[in-house]
Tab-separated table of C-alpha atoms and ligand atoms in Angstrom:
chain	number	residue	atom	x	y	z
A	13	LEU	CA	-39.837	35.116	28.815
A	14	ASP	CA	-38.254	36.579	25.982
A	15	GLY	CA	-41.137	35.774	23.632
A	16	LEU	CA	-38.708	33.421	21.575
A	17	GLY	CA	-40.552	29.548	21.336
A	18	LEU	CA	-38.787	26.860	21.895
A	19	GLU	CA	-38.340	25.817	18.568
A	20	GLU	CA	-36.342	29.856	17.980
A	21	ARG	CA	-33.987	29.537	20.573
A	22	MET	CA	-32.131	25.854	19.153
A	23	THR	CA	-28.976	25.968	18.175
A	24	ARG	CA	-27.990	24.105	14.886
A	25	LEU	CA	-25.870	22.924	13.523
A	26	VAL	CA	-23.888	20.837	10.801
A	27	ILE	CA	-19.981	18.851	10.889
A	28	ARG	CA	-19.760	18.735	7.082
A	29	ASN	CA	-17.948	15.515	5.439
A	30	CYS	CA	-15.368	14.824	7.679
A	31	SER	CA	-14.165	10.961	8.207
A	32	VAL	CA	-15.534	10.079	10.801
A	33	LEU	CA	-13.733	7.877	13.617
A	34	VAL	CA	-16.892	4.933	15.558
A	35	VAL	CA	-15.802	3.530	18.731
A	36	PRO	CA	-17.241	0.317	19.186
A	37	GLU	CA	-18.116	-1.116	22.707
A	38	THR	CA	-16.100	-4.161	21.664
A	39	GLY	CA	-14.009	-5.044	18.235
A	40	GLU	CA	-12.350	-2.577	16.364
A	41	CYS	CA	-12.157	0.438	15.812
A	42	ARG	CA	-13.206	1.815	12.298
A	43	VAL	CA	-13.162	4.727	10.312
A	44	ASP	CA	-16.441	6.489	8.367
A	45	ASP	CA	-15.262	8.742	5.525
A	46	GLY	CA	-17.599	11.630	3.703
A	47	GLN	CA	-20.555	12.082	6.660
A	48	ASP	CA	-22.049	14.769	8.205
A	49	ILE	CA	-23.249	15.223	12.045
A	50	HIS	CA	-25.571	16.805	12.911
A	51	VAL	CA	-26.213	18.611	16.527
A	52	GLU	CA	-29.175	20.858	17.841
A	53	ASP	CA	-28.846	22.131	21.781
A	54	GLY	CA	-25.271	20.235	21.898
A	55	ALA	CA	-26.835	17.021	21.375
A	56	ILE	CA	-25.937	14.903	18.581
A	57	THR	CA	-29.436	14.315	16.384
A	58	ALA	CA	-27.694	12.140	13.015
A	59	ILE	CA	-24.841	11.888	11.601
A	60	SER	CA	-24.836	11.060	7.477
A	61	ALA	CA	-23.780	10.760	4.404
A	62	THR	CA	-22.878	14.172	3.182
A	63	GLY	CA	-25.940	15.840	2.061
A	64	THR	CA	-28.583	13.162	1.799
A	65	VAL	CA	-30.180	14.870	4.572
A	66	GLN	CA	-30.810	19.012	4.715
A	67	SER	CA	-29.992	21.074	7.463
A	68	ALA	CA	-33.131	23.792	8.965
A	69	PRO	CA	-32.264	27.260	7.467
A	70	ASP	CA	-30.343	28.467	10.691
A	71	THR	CA	-28.337	25.831	10.667
A	72	GLU	CA	-24.440	27.213	11.596
A	73	VAL	CA	-22.432	25.093	9.236
A	74	LEU	CA	-19.039	24.151	9.867
A	75	ASP	CA	-16.695	22.225	7.062
A	76	ALA	CA	-14.919	19.814	8.688
A	77	ILE	CA	-14.288	18.891	4.764
A	78	GLY	CA	-9.762	16.463	5.407
A	79	LEU	CA	-10.531	15.651	8.647
A	80	ILE	CA	-10.853	13.208	10.838
A	81	ALA	CA	-13.833	13.629	13.879
A	82	VAL	CA	-12.873	11.719	16.723
A	83	PRO	CA	-14.805	11.328	19.746
A	84	GLY	CA	-12.951	14.394	22.110
A	85	LEU	CA	-10.021	12.125	24.434
A	86	THR	CA	-10.544	11.919	28.561
A	87	ASN	CA	-7.497	12.656	30.974
A	88	SER	CA	-9.290	10.756	33.472
A	89	HIS	CA	-6.976	11.521	36.414
A	90	THR	CA	-4.537	14.981	36.533
A	91	HIS	CA	-4.096	17.225	39.143
A	92	SER	CA	-4.738	20.232	36.805
A	93	PRO	CA	-3.472	23.213	38.431
A	94	MET	CA	-0.327	21.167	39.187
A	95	VAL	CA	-0.089	22.891	35.618
A	96	MET	CA	2.284	25.718	37.192
A	97	MET	CA	4.722	23.035	38.823
A	98	ARG	CA	6.084	21.984	35.157
A	99	GLY	CA	9.576	20.543	34.948
A	100	ALA	CA	9.992	21.967	37.992
A	101	ALA	CA	10.843	18.880	40.222
A	102	GLU	CA	12.461	15.923	38.475
A	103	ASP	CA	14.833	13.538	38.151
A	104	LEU	CA	13.907	12.383	41.610
A	105	SER	CA	12.661	9.462	43.534
A	106	ILE	CA	9.321	9.106	44.122
A	107	ASP	CA	9.784	9.335	48.150
A	108	ASP	CA	12.408	12.659	47.290
A	109	TRP	CA	9.836	14.160	44.635
A	110	PHE	CA	6.736	13.796	46.941
A	111	ASN	CA	8.753	14.779	50.709
A	112	GLN	CA	11.475	16.902	48.995
A	113	ARG	CA	9.695	18.697	45.919
A	114	ILE	CA	5.675	19.135	45.584
A	115	TRP	CA	4.948	18.489	48.988
A	116	PRO	CA	6.900	20.955	50.251
A	117	MET	CA	5.710	23.422	47.812
A	118	GLU	CA	1.852	22.733	47.801
A	119	VAL	CA	2.054	24.744	50.962
A	120	ASN	CA	2.166	28.268	48.510
A	121	LEU	CA	-0.981	26.607	47.190
A	122	THR	CA	-3.704	29.298	47.618
A	123	PRO	CA	-7.349	30.149	45.459
A	124	GLU	CA	-5.837	32.498	42.930
A	125	ARG	CA	-2.946	30.066	42.231
A	126	VAL	CA	-5.030	27.340	41.284
A	127	ARG	CA	-7.305	29.235	39.436
A	128	VAL	CA	-3.770	30.497	37.197
A	129	GLY	CA	-2.751	27.173	37.175
A	130	ALA	CA	-6.094	24.872	36.038
A	131	ARG	CA	-6.718	27.798	33.663
A	132	LEU	CA	-3.626	27.028	31.596
A	133	ALA	CA	-4.507	23.713	32.549
A	134	CYS	CA	-8.096	24.216	30.319
A	135	ALA	CA	-5.620	25.702	27.901
A	136	GLU	CA	-4.194	23.019	26.931
A	137	MET	CA	-6.123	20.430	27.078
A	138	LEU	CA	-9.025	22.318	25.185
A	139	LEU	CA	-5.917	22.909	22.616
A	140	ALA	CA	-4.954	19.233	23.239
A	141	GLY	CA	-8.622	18.554	21.886
A	142	VAL	CA	-9.288	16.598	25.794
A	143	THR	CA	-13.299	17.666	25.990
A	144	THR	CA	-13.205	15.674	29.946
A	145	PHE	CA	-10.733	15.484	32.583
A	146	VAL	CA	-11.587	14.325	35.922
A	147	ASP	CA	-9.522	16.570	38.669
A	148	HIS	CA	-8.401	15.903	41.822
A	149	TYR	CA	-6.398	19.051	43.801
A	150	PHE	CA	-7.188	21.664	46.216
A	151	HIS	CA	-9.342	24.737	45.562
A	152	ALA	CA	-11.485	23.106	43.281
A	153	GLU	CA	-13.746	25.417	43.779
A	154	GLN	CA	-11.617	27.046	41.330
A	155	ILE	CA	-10.938	25.158	39.160
A	156	ALA	CA	-14.404	24.497	38.606
A	157	ALA	CA	-14.817	28.381	37.278
A	158	ALA	CA	-11.969	27.626	34.962
A	159	ALA	CA	-13.009	25.149	33.717
A	160	LEU	CA	-16.899	26.685	32.959
A	161	GLU	CA	-14.877	29.904	31.680
A	162	ALA	CA	-13.053	27.545	28.687
A	163	GLY	CA	-15.553	26.206	28.014
A	164	ILE	CA	-14.397	22.177	28.694
A	165	ARG	CA	-16.271	19.676	30.324
A	166	ALA	CA	-14.920	18.023	34.289
A	167	ASP	CA	-15.595	15.667	37.616
A	168	LEU	CA	-13.619	17.520	40.911
A	169	ALA	CA	-12.871	15.473	43.363
A	170	PRO	CA	-12.139	17.687	46.576
A	171	THR	CA	-8.946	16.442	47.874
A	172	PHE	CA	-8.573	15.746	51.199
A	173	PHE	CA	-5.603	14.415	53.399
A	174	SER	CA	-6.459	13.170	57.520
A	175	SER	CA	-4.066	15.307	58.864
A	176	THR	CA	-6.334	17.698	58.397
A	177	GLY	CA	-7.953	16.626	60.241
A	178	THR	CA	-12.804	16.758	60.497
A	179	GLU	CA	-11.853	19.956	59.279
A	180	GLY	CA	-9.991	19.765	56.164
A	181	ARG	CA	-12.808	16.339	55.356
A	182	GLU	CA	-15.811	18.408	55.942
A	183	ALA	CA	-14.179	21.323	53.816
A	184	ALA	CA	-13.276	18.960	51.029
A	185	LEU	CA	-16.793	17.758	50.996
A	186	ALA	CA	-18.520	21.461	50.914
A	187	SER	CA	-16.415	22.351	48.380
A	188	ALA	CA	-17.782	19.215	46.644
A	189	ARG	CA	-21.866	20.092	47.696
A	190	GLU	CA	-20.159	23.932	46.080
A	191	ILE	CA	-19.214	23.133	42.485
A	192	ARG	CA	-22.478	20.787	42.375
A	193	GLY	CA	-24.877	23.316	43.473
A	194	LEU	CA	-22.654	25.580	41.134
A	195	ALA	CA	-23.526	23.536	37.363
A	196	ALA	CA	-26.846	22.804	38.764
A	197	GLY	CA	-27.546	26.617	38.337
A	198	THR	CA	-25.438	26.816	35.778
A	199	ALA	CA	-27.428	24.266	33.824
A	200	GLN	CA	-30.838	25.835	34.607
A	201	GLU	CA	-29.664	28.442	32.168
A	202	GLN	CA	-29.680	25.848	29.593
A	203	PRO	CA	-33.039	23.967	29.848
A	204	GLY	CA	-32.097	20.652	29.075
A	205	ARG	CA	-28.719	20.729	28.715
A	206	PRO	CA	-26.847	18.645	31.040
A	207	ALA	CA	-24.596	20.058	33.440
A	208	ARG	CA	-20.984	20.534	31.668
A	209	VAL	CA	-18.820	20.547	35.600
A	210	THR	CA	-19.374	17.460	37.947
A	211	ALA	CA	-18.015	16.249	41.700
A	212	SER	CA	-16.749	13.781	43.744
A	213	LEU	CA	-15.236	13.066	46.697
A	214	GLY	CA	-11.328	12.762	46.983
A	215	PRO	CA	-9.578	11.323	49.742
A	216	HIS	CA	-5.886	11.900	48.865
A	217	ALA	CA	-4.655	8.836	49.367
A	218	THR	CA	-5.327	4.302	51.198
A	219	TYR	CA	-1.956	5.672	52.637
A	220	THR	CA	-2.664	9.092	53.380
A	221	VAL	CA	-6.211	8.475	54.747
A	222	THR	CA	-7.656	6.937	57.557
A	223	GLU	CA	-10.044	3.871	57.212
A	224	GLU	CA	-12.493	5.564	59.565
A	225	ASP	CA	-12.168	8.895	57.195
A	226	LEU	CA	-12.379	6.097	54.150
A	227	ARG	CA	-15.688	4.959	55.574
A	228	LEU	CA	-17.836	8.427	56.813
A	229	THR	CA	-16.239	9.321	53.288
A	230	ALA	CA	-18.206	6.052	51.415
A	231	GLU	CA	-21.313	6.698	53.461
A	232	ILE	CA	-21.461	9.976	52.467
A	233	ALA	CA	-20.604	9.292	48.993
A	234	ARG	CA	-23.834	6.864	49.239
A	235	ALA	CA	-26.433	9.786	51.219
A	236	GLU	CA	-25.509	11.976	48.617
A	237	GLY	CA	-24.831	10.194	45.336
A	238	PHE	CA	-21.411	10.898	45.082
A	239	ARG	CA	-18.458	8.307	43.534
A	240	ILE	CA	-14.890	8.553	44.582
A	241	HIS	CA	-11.413	9.959	42.960
A	242	LEU	CA	-8.618	8.645	44.322
A	243	HIS	CA	-5.095	6.939	44.568
A	244	ALA	CA	-4.627	3.433	45.828
A	245	ALA	CA	-2.549	0.281	45.376
A	246	GLU	CA	0.414	2.959	43.391
A	247	THR	CA	2.845	1.174	43.554
A	248	GLU	CA	4.078	-2.393	44.021
A	249	ASP	CA	5.695	-1.352	47.570
A	250	GLN	CA	2.492	0.318	48.328
A	251	THR	CA	0.359	-2.635	48.400
A	252	GLN	CA	3.242	-4.670	50.054
A	253	SER	CA	3.102	-2.409	52.723
A	254	SER	CA	-0.240	-2.017	53.343
A	255	GLN	CA	-0.322	-5.689	53.980
A	256	GLU	CA	2.186	-5.462	56.638
A	257	ARG	CA	0.434	-1.872	58.125
A	258	LEU	CA	-2.803	-2.725	57.916
A	259	GLY	CA	-3.120	-6.542	57.195
A	260	ALA	CA	-5.090	-5.700	53.431
A	261	THR	CA	-4.052	-4.423	50.169
A	262	PRO	CA	-5.128	-0.803	49.630
A	263	ILE	CA	-8.245	-3.051	47.323
A	264	GLU	CA	-9.115	-4.611	50.399
A	265	VAL	CA	-8.686	-1.594	52.354
A	266	LEU	CA	-11.111	0.044	50.138
A	267	GLU	CA	-13.819	-2.846	50.455
A	268	ARG	CA	-14.593	-2.383	53.121
A	269	THR	CA	-14.571	0.768	54.202
A	270	GLY	CA	-17.293	0.767	51.925
A	271	VAL	CA	-15.552	3.284	49.230
A	272	LEU	CA	-16.249	-0.171	45.939
A	273	ASP	CA	-19.721	-0.721	47.124
A	274	ALA	CA	-20.158	3.946	46.564
A	275	GLY	CA	-18.029	3.982	43.392
A	276	ALA	CA	-14.355	4.736	42.678
A	277	LEU	CA	-11.952	6.011	40.619
A	278	ILE	CA	-8.818	4.627	41.568
A	279	ALA	CA	-6.187	6.420	40.117
A	280	HIS	CA	-2.835	4.367	38.844
A	281	GLY	CA	-3.807	1.091	40.462
A	282	CYS	CA	-0.507	-0.536	39.381
A	283	GLY	CA	0.413	-2.483	42.712
A	284	ILE	CA	-3.005	-4.718	42.563
A	285	VAL	CA	-2.606	-8.014	43.195
A	286	ASP	CA	-3.812	-11.275	41.359
A	287	GLY	CA	-6.597	-11.738	45.138
A	288	ASP	CA	-7.576	-7.821	44.822
A	289	LEU	CA	-9.546	-8.664	40.893
A	290	PRO	CA	-12.724	-10.924	42.352
A	291	LEU	CA	-13.236	-8.210	44.962
A	292	LEU	CA	-12.805	-5.517	41.859
A	293	ALA	CA	-15.521	-8.351	40.151
A	294	ARG	CA	-17.632	-7.495	42.176
A	295	TYR	CA	-17.570	-3.863	41.949
A	296	ALA	CA	-16.892	-3.775	37.898
A	297	ASP	CA	-20.261	-1.724	36.963
A	298	ARG	CA	-19.689	1.144	39.569
A	299	THR	CA	-15.319	0.009	39.374
A	300	ALA	CA	-12.840	2.251	36.599
A	301	VAL	CA	-9.288	2.526	37.364
A	302	ALA	CA	-7.094	5.104	35.982
A	303	CYS	CA	-3.604	4.185	34.242
A	304	CYS	CA	-1.274	7.497	32.996
A	305	PRO	CA	1.979	5.167	32.697
A	306	LYS	CA	4.719	8.761	32.445
A	307	VAL	CA	4.132	8.989	35.521
A	308	TYR	CA	5.280	5.149	36.463
A	309	LEU	CA	7.999	4.751	33.911
A	310	LYS	CA	9.610	8.797	34.862
A	311	LEU	CA	9.409	7.345	38.530
A	312	ALA	CA	10.747	4.399	38.077
A	313	MET	CA	8.131	2.518	39.932
A	314	GLY	CA	9.213	-0.449	38.332
A	315	SER	CA	5.019	-1.919	36.533
A	316	THR	CA	2.099	-0.119	35.348
A	317	THR	CA	-1.227	-1.090	35.312
A	318	PRO	CA	-3.000	-4.833	35.001
A	319	ILE	CA	-5.034	-3.569	31.879
A	320	LYS	CA	-5.409	-7.012	30.943
A	321	ALA	CA	-6.574	-9.038	33.990
A	322	LEU	CA	-8.609	-5.821	34.972
A	323	ARG	CA	-10.159	-6.004	32.156
A	324	ALA	CA	-11.060	-8.799	31.883
A	325	ALA	CA	-13.325	-8.759	35.294
A	326	GLY	CA	-14.405	-6.393	33.991
A	327	VAL	CA	-13.590	-3.006	35.452
A	328	THR	CA	-13.308	-0.135	33.234
A	329	VAL	CA	-9.631	0.902	32.231
A	330	GLY	CA	-9.661	4.943	31.595
A	331	VAL	CA	-5.983	7.372	30.484
A	332	GLY	CA	-4.620	9.970	32.334
A	333	THR	CA	-2.419	12.202	32.721
A	334	ASP	CA	-1.656	12.891	36.186
A	335	GLY	CA	0.453	16.195	37.190
A	336	ALA	CA	2.281	18.111	34.817
A	337	ALA	CA	4.562	17.852	37.783
A	338	VAL	CA	5.927	14.396	36.382
A	339	HIS	CA	4.122	14.627	33.237
A	340	ASN	CA	4.971	18.048	31.734
A	341	THR	CA	1.903	17.982	29.869
A	342	LEU	CA	-1.776	17.301	29.840
A	343	ASP	CA	-1.891	15.932	26.224
A	344	VAL	CA	-3.552	12.699	26.528
A	345	TRP	CA	-2.177	11.856	22.853
A	346	GLU	CA	0.684	10.952	24.831
A	347	ALA	CA	-0.994	9.292	27.372
A	348	LEU	CA	-2.446	6.864	24.901
A	349	ARG	CA	0.591	6.187	23.049
A	350	LEU	CA	2.032	5.085	25.971
A	351	VAL	CA	-0.060	3.138	27.553
A	352	ALA	CA	-0.182	0.560	23.937
A	353	LEU	CA	3.218	1.219	24.417
A	354	THR	CA	4.160	-0.342	28.012
A	355	GLN	CA	0.892	-2.619	27.929
A	356	LYS	CA	2.431	-4.359	25.141
A	357	GLN	CA	6.093	-4.572	27.363
A	358	ARG	CA	4.205	-5.523	30.109
A	359	GLU	CA	3.061	-8.362	28.363
A	360	ARG	CA	5.462	-9.240	26.245
A	361	ASP	CA	2.639	-9.602	23.517
A	362	ALA	CA	2.792	-7.342	20.764
A	363	GLU	CA	-0.800	-8.418	19.603
A	364	TRP	CA	-2.443	-6.588	22.958
A	365	MET	CA	-4.027	-3.530	24.176
A	366	THR	CA	-4.612	-3.388	19.386
A	367	ILE	CA	-4.419	0.276	18.349
A	368	SER	CA	-8.817	0.071	18.409
A	369	ASP	CA	-8.954	-1.109	22.404
A	370	THR	CA	-6.016	1.687	22.797
A	371	LEU	CA	-8.303	3.904	21.029
A	372	ARG	CA	-11.801	2.859	23.252
A	373	LEU	CA	-9.805	2.998	26.540
A	374	ALA	CA	-8.897	7.008	25.820
A	375	THR	CA	-12.880	7.242	24.015
A	376	ARG	CA	-15.517	5.460	25.760
A	377	GLY	CA	-12.914	4.101	29.394
A	378	GLY	CA	-12.315	7.556	30.015
A	379	ALA	CA	-15.984	8.117	29.612
A	380	ALA	CA	-16.851	6.282	32.199
A	381	ALA	CA	-13.542	6.509	34.725
A	382	ALA	CA	-15.222	9.795	34.009
A	383	GLY	CA	-19.419	8.610	34.983
A	384	LEU	CA	-19.878	9.901	32.042
A	385	THR	CA	-21.310	6.436	30.715
A	386	GLU	CA	-24.124	8.355	28.542
A	387	LEU	CA	-23.295	11.068	28.007
A	388	THR	CA	-19.881	11.092	25.886
A	389	GLY	CA	-16.727	9.151	25.337
A	390	ALA	CA	-18.266	8.073	21.418
A	391	ILE	CA	-20.045	10.078	17.895
A	392	GLU	CA	-23.847	8.431	18.404
A	393	VAL	CA	-26.468	9.913	18.444
A	394	GLY	CA	-28.271	11.014	21.356
A	395	ARG	CA	-24.202	11.242	23.426
A	396	ARG	CA	-23.617	15.272	23.215
A	397	ALA	CA	-21.572	16.770	20.835
A	398	ASP	CA	-18.162	16.052	23.260
A	399	VAL	CA	-15.932	16.217	19.417
A	400	THR	CA	-12.816	16.428	18.147
A	401	LEU	CA	-10.574	17.250	14.571
A	402	VAL	CA	-7.791	16.718	13.659
A	403	ASP	CA	-6.082	16.970	10.941
A	404	LEU	CA	-4.051	14.126	10.096
A	405	ALA	CA	-1.771	15.712	6.965
A	406	GLY	CA	1.591	16.282	8.411
A	407	PRO	CA	4.573	14.424	7.961
A	408	HIS	CA	4.336	12.164	10.588
A	409	CYS	CA	1.261	11.043	9.170
A	410	GLN	CA	1.189	11.403	6.152
A	411	PRO	CA	0.952	8.267	4.287
A	412	VAL	CA	-1.852	7.086	5.869
A	413	HIS	CA	-2.388	3.928	6.345
A	414	ASP	CA	-4.824	3.296	7.822
A	415	PRO	CA	-5.770	6.827	10.026
A	416	ARG	CA	-6.635	4.097	13.250
A	417	ALA	CA	-3.175	3.790	13.565
A	418	ALA	CA	-1.821	7.198	12.787
A	419	LEU	CA	-4.201	8.538	15.483
A	420	VAL	CA	-2.397	6.035	18.599
A	421	TYR	CA	0.792	6.802	17.691
A	422	SER	CA	1.311	9.671	15.136
A	423	VAL	CA	-1.361	11.951	16.396
A	424	ARG	CA	0.023	14.692	18.260
A	425	ALA	CA	-1.715	17.724	19.967
A	426	ALA	CA	-0.727	20.362	17.489
A	427	ASP	CA	-2.811	18.795	15.051
A	428	VAL	CA	-5.806	18.795	16.317
A	429	VAL	CA	-7.936	21.984	14.589
A	430	THR	CA	-11.485	22.045	16.025
A	431	VAL	CA	-12.850	20.622	19.275
A	432	LEU	CA	-16.861	21.553	19.971
A	433	VAL	CA	-17.925	20.411	24.210
A	434	ASP	CA	-21.610	19.685	24.418
A	435	GLY	CA	-22.508	21.073	20.733
A	436	GLU	CA	-20.168	24.507	21.968
A	437	ILE	CA	-17.279	25.527	19.275
A	438	VAL	CA	-14.407	25.988	22.032
A	439	VAL	CA	-11.965	25.617	20.101
A	440	ARG	CA	-11.972	26.798	16.391
A	441	ASP	CA	-8.773	27.136	13.543
A	442	ARG	CA	-6.172	26.004	16.731
A	443	GLN	CA	-7.574	28.602	18.763
A	444	LEU	CA	-9.469	28.973	21.684
A	445	THR	CA	-12.489	30.701	21.514
A	446	LYS	CA	-14.088	31.895	25.487
A	447	VAL	CA	-10.546	32.817	26.678
A	448	ASP	CA	-7.254	34.678	25.656
A	449	LEU	CA	-4.477	32.596	26.127
A	450	ALA	CA	-1.425	35.279	25.789
A	451	GLU	CA	-3.341	37.103	29.204
A	452	ILE	CA	-3.576	32.541	30.672
A	453	VAL	CA	-0.093	32.454	29.973
A	454	ALA	CA	1.639	36.252	31.108
A	455	GLU	CA	-0.811	35.141	34.091
A	456	ALA	CA	0.381	32.163	34.734
A	457	LYS	CA	4.199	32.975	33.588
A	458	ASP	CA	3.813	35.937	36.686
A	459	LEU	CA	2.333	33.854	39.075
A	460	ALA	CA	4.802	30.621	38.391
A	461	HIS	CA	7.733	31.102	41.149
A	462	THR	CA	5.407	31.938	44.033
A	463	LEU	CA	4.229	27.582	43.835
A	464	VAL	CA	8.029	26.762	43.198
A	465	ASP	CA	9.738	28.313	46.104
A	466	LEU	CA	10.611	26.083	49.371
A	467	SER	CA	11.635	29.958	51.473
A	468	ALA	CA	8.166	29.092	53.547
A	469	GLY	CA	9.365	24.963	54.695
A	470	GLY	CA	7.548	22.491	56.108
A	471	ALA	CA	4.927	20.657	54.176
A	472	VAL	CA	1.325	19.461	53.246
A	473	GLN	CA	1.899	15.687	53.950
A	474	HIS	CA	5.162	13.517	54.086
A	475	TYR	CA	5.071	10.713	51.639
A	476	ALA	CA	5.994	7.290	54.138
A	477	PRO	CA	3.843	4.131	51.272
B	174	ZN	ZN1	-2.740	11.927	41.100
């Protein structure tokens, strides 16, 4: 015991005199000017007109005049260490992207290279106002260490293919349990604070994992309270091939193996067909789909996530970047803008996917996709203080007739000034506070060539939809 009472140990902060983006569960978002956001021990305790609520004398004051406070964005689907392959697989078909580049490159993965990539990814995301990322990759305990170091919130799914046998499946499961244990340990050091890193189970996809392995994964997920994060129905081709090979769509496979029942985050779902919708609706309380449209455009996949139909079925939708080996950035502003544009185009309806709906997907939708509905995704009393302060003073945002429109269609990652995760200032005046960016970038540049080297031959997997 250190002799301090709980009262003394409490950390207090007020974000003074900002505008606040209010994202309701339904309906239009609004912006309230001249607000103070009061934070105690990482939780939002009050939001009040500036100066109307007195702060305790030991309160840290973060002056936010002229800035807009936005709920921290969630990157709902990514493979963070793939930043190491940025720009190394361009102008390729989806088959060649996997078979000629990515899966041969991933032969080179080591825990150290994954850690270096994850550190760079965490830095990029925090500086862009992303406070939570939902990750799916190998050596995920290294990603957990990078996330904890930088202070970003993360849900991590250690990935496996059935081609790696029982051993691969068991190792991924052991990694998920290890991350959960690590998170419980760090949470114990700060009682009352929820773990900043959580784990999910990460079978790669319905086309690389057998039904038997999906069934076993779903059983463990239900027994141990994990969610399942995987790729499914990524393209219309995959859905057709699944029907021919297995007599069922990828979504029907997820249903009959118990994955939907256990609770699933489905990456992409561009190949979801009308017949899948009643199934998804039945499990809507625990199903989410991540939409990453830059990837669909770049790989010429021909379709995008049917968000309108999914929302009508009650399914949560989040915004993601997928890995930077195809998306090139982990910039959720870029991703949410492309969600709005591609959805308007898909539905041929300029009135669909409004600015309010788009902001809701990237905040509340992302939080729900990460399994963190109660914790993050909105600036509201009782939630953790995951807040991004954005400056709309740039010429690309001025004059501001509607700040919500600026956030969807004009803002760039570089407009993010200060970022809080769990009430902790992790970016202040465009600088990371917990890690050294120059060191992280230098380390990544040193190691980058080792990841894209194809001289070893072989591949971790073969893509055949
Ligand atoms: Zn992916």
